[in-house]
mmCIF file of C-alpha atoms and ligand atoms in Angstrom:
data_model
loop_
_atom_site.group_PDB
_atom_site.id
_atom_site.type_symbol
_atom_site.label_atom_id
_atom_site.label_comp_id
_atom_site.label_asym_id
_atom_site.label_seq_id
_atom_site.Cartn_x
_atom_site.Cartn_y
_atom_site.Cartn_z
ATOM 1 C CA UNK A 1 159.680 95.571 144.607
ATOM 2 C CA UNK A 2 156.111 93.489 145.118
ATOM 3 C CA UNK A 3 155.242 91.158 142.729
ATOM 4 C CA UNK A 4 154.027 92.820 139.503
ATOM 5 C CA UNK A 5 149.967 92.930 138.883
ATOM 6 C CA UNK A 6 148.934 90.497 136.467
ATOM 7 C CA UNK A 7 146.786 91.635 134.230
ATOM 8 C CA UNK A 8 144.511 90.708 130.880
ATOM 9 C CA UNK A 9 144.244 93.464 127.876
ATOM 10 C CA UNK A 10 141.318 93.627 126.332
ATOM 11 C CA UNK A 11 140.797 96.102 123.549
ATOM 12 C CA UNK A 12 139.919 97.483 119.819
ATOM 13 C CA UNK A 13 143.111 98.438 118.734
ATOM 14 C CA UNK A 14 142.570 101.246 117.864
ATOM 15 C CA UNK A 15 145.110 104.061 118.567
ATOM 16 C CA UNK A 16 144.809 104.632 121.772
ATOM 17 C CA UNK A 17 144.636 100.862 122.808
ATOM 18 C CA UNK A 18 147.896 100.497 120.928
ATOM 19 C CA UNK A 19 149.248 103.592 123.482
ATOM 20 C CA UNK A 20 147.859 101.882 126.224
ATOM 21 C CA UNK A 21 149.421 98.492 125.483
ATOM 22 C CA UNK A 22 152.697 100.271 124.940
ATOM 23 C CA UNK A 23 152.700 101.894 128.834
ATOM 24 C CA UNK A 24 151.557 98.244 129.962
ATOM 25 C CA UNK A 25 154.232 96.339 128.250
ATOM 26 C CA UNK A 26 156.804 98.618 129.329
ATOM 27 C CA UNK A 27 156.656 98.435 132.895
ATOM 28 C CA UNK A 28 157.630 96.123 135.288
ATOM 29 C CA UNK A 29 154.888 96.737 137.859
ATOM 30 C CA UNK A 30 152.684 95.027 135.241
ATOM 31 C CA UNK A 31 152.278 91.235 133.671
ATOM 32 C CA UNK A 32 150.272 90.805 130.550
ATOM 33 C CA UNK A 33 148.644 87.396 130.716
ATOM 34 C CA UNK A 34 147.457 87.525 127.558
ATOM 35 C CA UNK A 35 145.869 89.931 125.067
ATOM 36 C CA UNK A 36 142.032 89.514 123.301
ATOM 37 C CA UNK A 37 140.804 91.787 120.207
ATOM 38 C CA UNK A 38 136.961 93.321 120.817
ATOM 39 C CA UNK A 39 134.963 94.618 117.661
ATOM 40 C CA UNK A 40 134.608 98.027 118.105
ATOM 41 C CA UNK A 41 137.207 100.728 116.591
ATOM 42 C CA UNK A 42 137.362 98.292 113.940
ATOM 43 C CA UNK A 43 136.351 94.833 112.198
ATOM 44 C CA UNK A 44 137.304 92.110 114.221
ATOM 45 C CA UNK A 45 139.323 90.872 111.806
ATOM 46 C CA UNK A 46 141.568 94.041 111.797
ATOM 47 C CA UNK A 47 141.389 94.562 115.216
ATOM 48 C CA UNK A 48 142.572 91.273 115.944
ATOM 49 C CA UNK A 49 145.522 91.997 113.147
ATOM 50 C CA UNK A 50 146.728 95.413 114.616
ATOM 51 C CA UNK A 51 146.465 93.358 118.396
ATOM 52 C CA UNK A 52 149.119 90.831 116.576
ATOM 53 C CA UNK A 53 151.410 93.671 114.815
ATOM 54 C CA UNK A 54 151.176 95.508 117.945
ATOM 55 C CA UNK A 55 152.531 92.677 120.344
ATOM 56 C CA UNK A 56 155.442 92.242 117.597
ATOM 57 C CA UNK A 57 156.181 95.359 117.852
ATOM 58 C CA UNK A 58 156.303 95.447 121.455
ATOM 59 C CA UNK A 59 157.657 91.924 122.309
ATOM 60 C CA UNK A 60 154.617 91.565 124.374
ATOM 61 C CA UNK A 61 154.924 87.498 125.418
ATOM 62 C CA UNK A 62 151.881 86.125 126.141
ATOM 63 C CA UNK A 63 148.846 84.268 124.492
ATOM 64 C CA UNK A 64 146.241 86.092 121.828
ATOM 65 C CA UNK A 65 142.907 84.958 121.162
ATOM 66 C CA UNK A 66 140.066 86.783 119.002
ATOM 67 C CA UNK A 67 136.645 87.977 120.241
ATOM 68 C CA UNK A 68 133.432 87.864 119.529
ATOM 69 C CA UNK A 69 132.693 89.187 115.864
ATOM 70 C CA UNK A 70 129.974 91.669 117.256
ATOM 71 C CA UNK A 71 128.363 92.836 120.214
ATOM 72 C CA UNK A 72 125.879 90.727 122.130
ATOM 73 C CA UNK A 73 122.971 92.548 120.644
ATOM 74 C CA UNK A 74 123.814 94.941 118.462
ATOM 75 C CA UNK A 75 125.422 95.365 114.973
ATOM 76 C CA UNK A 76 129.273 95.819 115.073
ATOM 77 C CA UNK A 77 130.156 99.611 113.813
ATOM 78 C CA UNK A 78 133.214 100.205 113.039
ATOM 79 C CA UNK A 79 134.795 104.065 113.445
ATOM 80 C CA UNK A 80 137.096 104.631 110.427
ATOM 81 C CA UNK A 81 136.715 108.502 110.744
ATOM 82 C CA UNK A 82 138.915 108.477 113.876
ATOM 83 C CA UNK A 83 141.085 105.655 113.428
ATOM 84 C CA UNK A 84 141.161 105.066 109.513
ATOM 85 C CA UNK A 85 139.989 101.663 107.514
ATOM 86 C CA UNK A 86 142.761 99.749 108.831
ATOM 87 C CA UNK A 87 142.140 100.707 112.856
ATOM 88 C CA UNK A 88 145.843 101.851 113.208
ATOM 89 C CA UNK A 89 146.521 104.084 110.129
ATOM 90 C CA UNK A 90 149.341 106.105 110.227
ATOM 91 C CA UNK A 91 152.108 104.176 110.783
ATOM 92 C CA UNK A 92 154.031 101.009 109.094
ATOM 93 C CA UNK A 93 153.497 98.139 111.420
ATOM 94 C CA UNK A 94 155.765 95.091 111.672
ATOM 95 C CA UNK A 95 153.798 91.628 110.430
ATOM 96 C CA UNK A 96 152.429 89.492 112.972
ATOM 97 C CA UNK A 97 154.721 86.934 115.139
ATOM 98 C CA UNK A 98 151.976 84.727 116.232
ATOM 99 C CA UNK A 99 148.819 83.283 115.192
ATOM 100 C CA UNK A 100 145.493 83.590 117.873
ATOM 101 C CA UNK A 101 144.815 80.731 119.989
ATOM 102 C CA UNK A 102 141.923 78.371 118.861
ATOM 103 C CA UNK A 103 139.395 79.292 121.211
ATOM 104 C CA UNK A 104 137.473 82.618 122.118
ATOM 105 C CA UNK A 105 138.759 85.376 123.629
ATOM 106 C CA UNK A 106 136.428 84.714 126.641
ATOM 107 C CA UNK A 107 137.750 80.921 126.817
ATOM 108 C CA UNK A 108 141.621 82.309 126.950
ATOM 109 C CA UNK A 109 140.465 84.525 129.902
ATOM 110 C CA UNK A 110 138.830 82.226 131.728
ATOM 111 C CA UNK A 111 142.159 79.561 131.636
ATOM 112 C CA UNK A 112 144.645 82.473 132.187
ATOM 113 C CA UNK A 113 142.327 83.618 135.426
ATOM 114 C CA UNK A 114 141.734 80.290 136.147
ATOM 115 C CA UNK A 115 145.919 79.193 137.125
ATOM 116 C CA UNK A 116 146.882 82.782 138.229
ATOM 117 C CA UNK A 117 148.197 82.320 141.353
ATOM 118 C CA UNK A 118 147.723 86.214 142.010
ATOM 119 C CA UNK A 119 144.495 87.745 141.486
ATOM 120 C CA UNK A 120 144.326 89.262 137.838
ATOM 121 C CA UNK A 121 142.955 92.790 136.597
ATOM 122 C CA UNK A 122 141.347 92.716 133.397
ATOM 123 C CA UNK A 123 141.930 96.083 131.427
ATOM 124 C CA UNK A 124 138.894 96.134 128.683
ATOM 125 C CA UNK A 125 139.128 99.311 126.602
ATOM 126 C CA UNK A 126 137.071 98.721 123.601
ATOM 127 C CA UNK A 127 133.411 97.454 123.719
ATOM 128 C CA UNK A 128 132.979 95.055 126.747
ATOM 129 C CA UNK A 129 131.637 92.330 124.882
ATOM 130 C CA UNK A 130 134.485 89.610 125.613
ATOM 131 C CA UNK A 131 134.199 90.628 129.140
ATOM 132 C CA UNK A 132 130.642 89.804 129.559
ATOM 133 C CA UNK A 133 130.919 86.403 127.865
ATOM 134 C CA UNK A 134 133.871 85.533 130.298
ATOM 135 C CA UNK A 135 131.599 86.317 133.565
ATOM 136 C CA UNK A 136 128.354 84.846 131.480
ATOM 137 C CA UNK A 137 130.392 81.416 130.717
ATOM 138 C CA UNK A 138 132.692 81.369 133.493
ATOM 139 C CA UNK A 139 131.152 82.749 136.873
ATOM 140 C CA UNK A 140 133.662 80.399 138.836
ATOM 141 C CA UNK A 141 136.528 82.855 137.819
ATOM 142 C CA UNK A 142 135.112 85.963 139.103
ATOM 143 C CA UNK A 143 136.824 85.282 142.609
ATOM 144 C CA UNK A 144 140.198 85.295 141.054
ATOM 145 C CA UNK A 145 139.682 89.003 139.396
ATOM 146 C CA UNK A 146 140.274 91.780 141.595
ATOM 147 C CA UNK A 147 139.397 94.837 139.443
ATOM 148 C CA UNK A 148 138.407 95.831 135.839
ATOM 149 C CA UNK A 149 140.183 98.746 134.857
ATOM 150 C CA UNK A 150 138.565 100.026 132.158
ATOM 151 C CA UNK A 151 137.795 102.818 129.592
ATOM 152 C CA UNK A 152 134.086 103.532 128.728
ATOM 153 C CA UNK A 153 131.476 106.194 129.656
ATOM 154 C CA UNK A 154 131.024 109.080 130.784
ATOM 155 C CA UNK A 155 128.956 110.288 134.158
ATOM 156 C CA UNK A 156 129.148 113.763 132.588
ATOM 157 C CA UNK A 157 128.388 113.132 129.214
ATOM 158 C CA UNK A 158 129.004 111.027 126.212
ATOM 159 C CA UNK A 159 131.268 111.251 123.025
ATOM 160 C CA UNK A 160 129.929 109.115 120.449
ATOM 161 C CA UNK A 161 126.205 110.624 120.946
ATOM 162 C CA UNK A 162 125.392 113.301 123.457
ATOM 163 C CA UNK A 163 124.346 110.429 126.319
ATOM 164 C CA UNK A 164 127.175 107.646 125.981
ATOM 165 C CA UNK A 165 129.985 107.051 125.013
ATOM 166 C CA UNK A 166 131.745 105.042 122.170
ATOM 167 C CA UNK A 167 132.555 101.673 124.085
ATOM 168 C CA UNK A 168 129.563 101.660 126.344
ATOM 169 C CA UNK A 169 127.420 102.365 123.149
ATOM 170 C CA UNK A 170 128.367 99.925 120.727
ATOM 171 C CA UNK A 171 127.709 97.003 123.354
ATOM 172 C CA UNK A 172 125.346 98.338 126.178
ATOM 173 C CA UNK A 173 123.907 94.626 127.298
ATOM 174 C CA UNK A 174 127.644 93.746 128.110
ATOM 175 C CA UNK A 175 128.460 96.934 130.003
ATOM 176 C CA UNK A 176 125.226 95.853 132.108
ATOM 177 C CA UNK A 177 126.482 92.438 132.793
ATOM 178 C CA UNK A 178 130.042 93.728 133.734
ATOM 179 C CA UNK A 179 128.727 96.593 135.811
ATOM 180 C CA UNK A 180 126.141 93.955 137.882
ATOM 181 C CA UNK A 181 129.107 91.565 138.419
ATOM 182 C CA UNK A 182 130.384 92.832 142.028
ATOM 183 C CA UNK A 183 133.853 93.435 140.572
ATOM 184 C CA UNK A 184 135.299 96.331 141.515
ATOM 185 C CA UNK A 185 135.612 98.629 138.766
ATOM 186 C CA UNK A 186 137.477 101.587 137.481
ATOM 187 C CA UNK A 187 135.932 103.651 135.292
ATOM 188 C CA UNK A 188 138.054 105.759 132.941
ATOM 189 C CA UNK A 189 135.049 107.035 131.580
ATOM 190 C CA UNK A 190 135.120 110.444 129.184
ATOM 191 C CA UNK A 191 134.758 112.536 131.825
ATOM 192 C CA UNK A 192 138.386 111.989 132.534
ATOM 193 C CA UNK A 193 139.925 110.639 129.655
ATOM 194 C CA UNK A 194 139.420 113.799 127.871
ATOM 195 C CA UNK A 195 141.530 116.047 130.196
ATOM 196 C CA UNK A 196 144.278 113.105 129.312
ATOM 197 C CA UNK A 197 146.026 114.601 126.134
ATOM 198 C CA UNK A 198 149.222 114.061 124.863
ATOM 199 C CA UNK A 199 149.978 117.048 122.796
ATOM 200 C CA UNK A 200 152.071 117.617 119.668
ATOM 201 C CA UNK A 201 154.862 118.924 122.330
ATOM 202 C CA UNK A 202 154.806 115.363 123.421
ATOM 203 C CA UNK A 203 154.384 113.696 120.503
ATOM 204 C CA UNK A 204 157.772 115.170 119.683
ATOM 205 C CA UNK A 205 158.819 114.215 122.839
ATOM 206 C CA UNK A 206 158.077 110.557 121.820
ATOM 207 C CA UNK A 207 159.895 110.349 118.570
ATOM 208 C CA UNK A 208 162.934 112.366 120.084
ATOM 209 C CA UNK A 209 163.245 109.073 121.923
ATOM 210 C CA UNK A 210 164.949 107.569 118.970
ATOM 211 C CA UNK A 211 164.294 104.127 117.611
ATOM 212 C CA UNK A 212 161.133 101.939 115.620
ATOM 213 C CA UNK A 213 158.726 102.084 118.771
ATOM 214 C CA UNK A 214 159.440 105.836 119.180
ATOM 215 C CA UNK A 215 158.945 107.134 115.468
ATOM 216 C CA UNK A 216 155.909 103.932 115.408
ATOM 217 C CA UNK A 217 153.795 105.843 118.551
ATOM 218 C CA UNK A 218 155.211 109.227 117.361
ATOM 219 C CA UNK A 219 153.166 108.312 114.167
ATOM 220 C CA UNK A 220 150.418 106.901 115.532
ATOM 221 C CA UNK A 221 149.726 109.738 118.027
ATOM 222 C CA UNK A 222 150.249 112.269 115.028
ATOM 223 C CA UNK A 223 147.744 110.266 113.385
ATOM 224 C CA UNK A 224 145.013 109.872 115.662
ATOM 225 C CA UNK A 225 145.432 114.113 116.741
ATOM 226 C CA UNK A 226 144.288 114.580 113.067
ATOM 227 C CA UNK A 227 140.580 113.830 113.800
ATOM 228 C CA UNK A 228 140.654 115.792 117.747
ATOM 229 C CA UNK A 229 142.138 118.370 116.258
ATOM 230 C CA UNK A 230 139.209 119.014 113.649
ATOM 231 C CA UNK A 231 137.136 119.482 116.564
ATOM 232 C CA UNK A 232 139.015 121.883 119.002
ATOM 233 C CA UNK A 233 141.082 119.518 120.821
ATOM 234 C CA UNK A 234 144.808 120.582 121.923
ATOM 235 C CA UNK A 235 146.133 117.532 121.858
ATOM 236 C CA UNK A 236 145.187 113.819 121.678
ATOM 237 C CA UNK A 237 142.879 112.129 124.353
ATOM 238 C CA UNK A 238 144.533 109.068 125.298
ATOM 239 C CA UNK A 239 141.275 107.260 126.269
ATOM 240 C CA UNK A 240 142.759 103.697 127.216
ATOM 241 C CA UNK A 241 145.785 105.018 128.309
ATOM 242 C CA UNK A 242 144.252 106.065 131.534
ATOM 243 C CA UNK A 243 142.933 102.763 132.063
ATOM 244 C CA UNK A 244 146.290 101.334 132.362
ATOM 245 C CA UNK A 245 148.051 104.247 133.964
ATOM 246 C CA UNK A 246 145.963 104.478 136.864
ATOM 247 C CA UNK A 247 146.804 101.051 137.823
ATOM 248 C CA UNK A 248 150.562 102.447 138.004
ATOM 249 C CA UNK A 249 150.658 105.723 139.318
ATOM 250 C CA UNK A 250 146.613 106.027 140.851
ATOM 251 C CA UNK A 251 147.990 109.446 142.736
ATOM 252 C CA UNK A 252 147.366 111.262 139.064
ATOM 253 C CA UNK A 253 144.340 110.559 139.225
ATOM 254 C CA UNK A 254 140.818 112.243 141.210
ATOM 255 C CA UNK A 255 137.887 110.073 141.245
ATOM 256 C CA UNK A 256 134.685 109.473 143.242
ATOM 257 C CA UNK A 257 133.138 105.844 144.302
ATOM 258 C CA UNK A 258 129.337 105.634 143.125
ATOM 259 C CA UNK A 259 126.978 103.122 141.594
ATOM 260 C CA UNK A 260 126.598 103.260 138.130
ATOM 261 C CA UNK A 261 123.877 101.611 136.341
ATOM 262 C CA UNK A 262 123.947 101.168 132.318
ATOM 263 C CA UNK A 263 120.929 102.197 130.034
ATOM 264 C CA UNK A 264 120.027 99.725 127.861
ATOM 265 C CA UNK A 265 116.613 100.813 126.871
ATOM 266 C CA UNK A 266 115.929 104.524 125.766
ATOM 267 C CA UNK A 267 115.731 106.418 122.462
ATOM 268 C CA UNK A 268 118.522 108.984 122.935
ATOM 269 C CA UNK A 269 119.935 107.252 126.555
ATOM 270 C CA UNK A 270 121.096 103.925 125.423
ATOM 271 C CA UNK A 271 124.431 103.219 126.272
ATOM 272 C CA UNK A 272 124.395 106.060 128.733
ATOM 273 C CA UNK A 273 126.440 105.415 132.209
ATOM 274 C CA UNK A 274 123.845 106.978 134.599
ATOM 275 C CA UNK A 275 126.458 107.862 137.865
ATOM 276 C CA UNK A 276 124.707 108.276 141.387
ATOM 277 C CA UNK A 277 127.014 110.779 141.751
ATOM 278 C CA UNK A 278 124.978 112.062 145.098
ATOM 279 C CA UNK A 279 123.855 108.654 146.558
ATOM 280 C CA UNK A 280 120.782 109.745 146.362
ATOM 281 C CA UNK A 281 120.062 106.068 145.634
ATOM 282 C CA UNK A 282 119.703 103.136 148.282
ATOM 283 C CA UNK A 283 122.501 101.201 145.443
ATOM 284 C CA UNK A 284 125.761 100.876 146.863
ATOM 285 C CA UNK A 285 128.586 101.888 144.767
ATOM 286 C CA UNK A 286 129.968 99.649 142.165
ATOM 287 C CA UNK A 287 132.823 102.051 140.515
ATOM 288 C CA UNK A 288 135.333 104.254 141.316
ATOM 289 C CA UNK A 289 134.881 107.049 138.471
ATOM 290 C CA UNK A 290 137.705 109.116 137.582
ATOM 291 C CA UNK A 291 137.345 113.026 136.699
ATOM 292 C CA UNK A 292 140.323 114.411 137.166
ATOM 293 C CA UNK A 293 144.416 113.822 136.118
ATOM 294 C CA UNK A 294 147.424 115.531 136.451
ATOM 295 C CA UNK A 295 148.015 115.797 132.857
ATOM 296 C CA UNK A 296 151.862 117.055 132.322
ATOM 297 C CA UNK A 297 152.748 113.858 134.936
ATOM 298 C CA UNK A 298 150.402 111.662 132.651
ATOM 299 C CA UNK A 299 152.363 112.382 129.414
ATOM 300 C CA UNK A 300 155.451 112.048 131.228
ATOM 301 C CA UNK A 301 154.240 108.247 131.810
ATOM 302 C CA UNK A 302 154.175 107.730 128.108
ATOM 303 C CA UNK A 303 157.760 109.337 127.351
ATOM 304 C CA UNK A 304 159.155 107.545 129.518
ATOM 305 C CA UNK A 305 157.470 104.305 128.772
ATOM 306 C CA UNK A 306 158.755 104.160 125.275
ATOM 307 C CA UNK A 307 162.432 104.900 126.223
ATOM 308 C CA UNK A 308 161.803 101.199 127.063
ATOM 309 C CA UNK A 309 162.646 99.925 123.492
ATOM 310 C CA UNK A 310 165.569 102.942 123.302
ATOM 311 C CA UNK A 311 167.479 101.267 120.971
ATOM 312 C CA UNK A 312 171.481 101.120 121.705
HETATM 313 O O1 LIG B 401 135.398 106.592 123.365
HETATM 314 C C1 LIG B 401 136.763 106.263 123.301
HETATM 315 C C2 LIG B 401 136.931 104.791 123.119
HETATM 316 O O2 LIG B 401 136.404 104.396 121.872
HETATM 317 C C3 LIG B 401 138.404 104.356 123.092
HETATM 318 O O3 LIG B 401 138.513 103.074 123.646
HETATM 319 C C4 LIG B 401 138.731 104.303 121.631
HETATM 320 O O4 LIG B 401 139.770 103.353 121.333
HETATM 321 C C5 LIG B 401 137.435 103.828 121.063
HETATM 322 O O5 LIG B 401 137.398 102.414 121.198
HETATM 323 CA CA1 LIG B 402 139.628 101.326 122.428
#
């Protein structure tokens, strides 16, 4: 087998971080560097708590450091309606087994990048604040990333208001910085990640599993179909899980390379993830956007990741 892709999470945990995390830390075709909390589903305070509970839970091995308290321009604002005041209701978590690093997330990043022998993927799927400050404070690193895989946007349309999306919303001035950069991107954007359910079938699936991690994600994902399902939705939309599980099984995935450029001004555009979807620009592409997945293979992913902790 090649060497596995090292890789940084970055996220708002947040129940569909916490499902993306889980499919990272269970596969061997992956190494988590480290992990770093964003403000965005939640406080950063609770994100960065449910990031620490979550990497118990897991056994995920690696260094933790906090992010920035709030986007680089705007307020933070938290989104208790879809994943409750703590960020991960709906499930007992185990305490905490470490204590964040003393320095920013953005600092971790940059010494993790910095003495990877291998090229590292960063995997941002909250609000891309930490991101930005790592390629604002630490340009010399950029050479050592190969890709950010990450969930935000939406070419088609957004989720949060009718032109963007959640994570490209709450911190539009960092999406701008991270889309400029030259890295090559991968855009799980809402386009796709909305096609990416896990439904109750599955979520049954999950907690037939057996064990703390099953009956944990069974609850979680039970949790988190509450507020979909009040809207229409036949199962959960994994948003960050696609982030992660096109880095290990891209062939589920359809997606198209084009530039995207961020709106930062606008009354009803900001945030918006305008895709030149034609080329009818002279920009040349800085994304690959994803729009379609094979979603029975997708859920599969997720079953099988969490036989991983199958206890016995
Ligand atoms: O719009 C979906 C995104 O917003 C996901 O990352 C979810 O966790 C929330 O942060
Ligand atoms: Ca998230």
């Amino acid at each position: 087998m090649s060497k596995p892709i090292p890789i940084i999470l970055d996220g708002d945990p947040g129940h569909d971080d916490a499902i993306a995390w889980m499919l990272a830390a269970s596969s061997p075709a992956l190494k988590i560097l480290a992990v770093t909390s964003s403000s965005g589903n939640q406080t950063i305070e609770k994100t960065t708590d449910n990031a620490l509970r979550i990497m118990a839970l897991l056994g995920i091995d690696a260094p933790m450091a906090m992010g920035a308290t709030k986007p680089l321009i705007s307020p933070a604002q938290p989104a208790p309606s879809v994943h409750g005041e703590s960020g991960l209701d709906g499930t007992d978590l185990p305490e905490r087994a470490q204590e964040p690093v003393d320095m920013p997330a953005a600092e971790l990043m940059a010494q993790v990048i910095a003495a990877s022998p291998d090229p590292v993927v960063l995997v941002p799927t909250g609000p891309l604040t930490n991101i930005a400050a790592l390629l604002l404070s630490h340009p010399e690193v950029k050479d050592n990333i190969s890709r950010i895989s990450l969930m935000g946007g939406g070419v088609t349309h957004g989720n949060w208001v009718p032109a963007a999306e959640f994570n490209i919303l709450l911190d539009p001035e960092a999406a701008d910085v991270v889309y400029r950069s030259g890295i090559p991107i991968t855009m799980a954007g809402v386009d796709v990640t909305e096609k990416a359910m896990l439904t109750p079938e599955d979520f049954a699936r999950i907690r037939a599993v057996g064990g703390r991690v099953a009956n944990v994600y069974a609850d979680l994902l039970e949790f988190f179909y509450q507020f979909h399902k009040s809207l229409g939705y036949p199962g959960a939309p994994i948003h960050d899980g696609v982030a992660v599980a096109w880095l290990l099984r891209p062939e589920l995935f359809q997606g198209v390379e084009m530039h995207v450029d961020i709106e930062t001004g606008g009354t009803y555009s900001r945030g918006a993830t305008i895709g030149d979807a034609y080329h009818v620009g002279s920009k040349e592409p800085n994304a690959l956007v994803l729009f379609e997945v094979d979603r029975p293979a997708f859920a599969d992913l997720f079953v099988e990741a969490v036989s991983h902790w199958k206890e016995g």
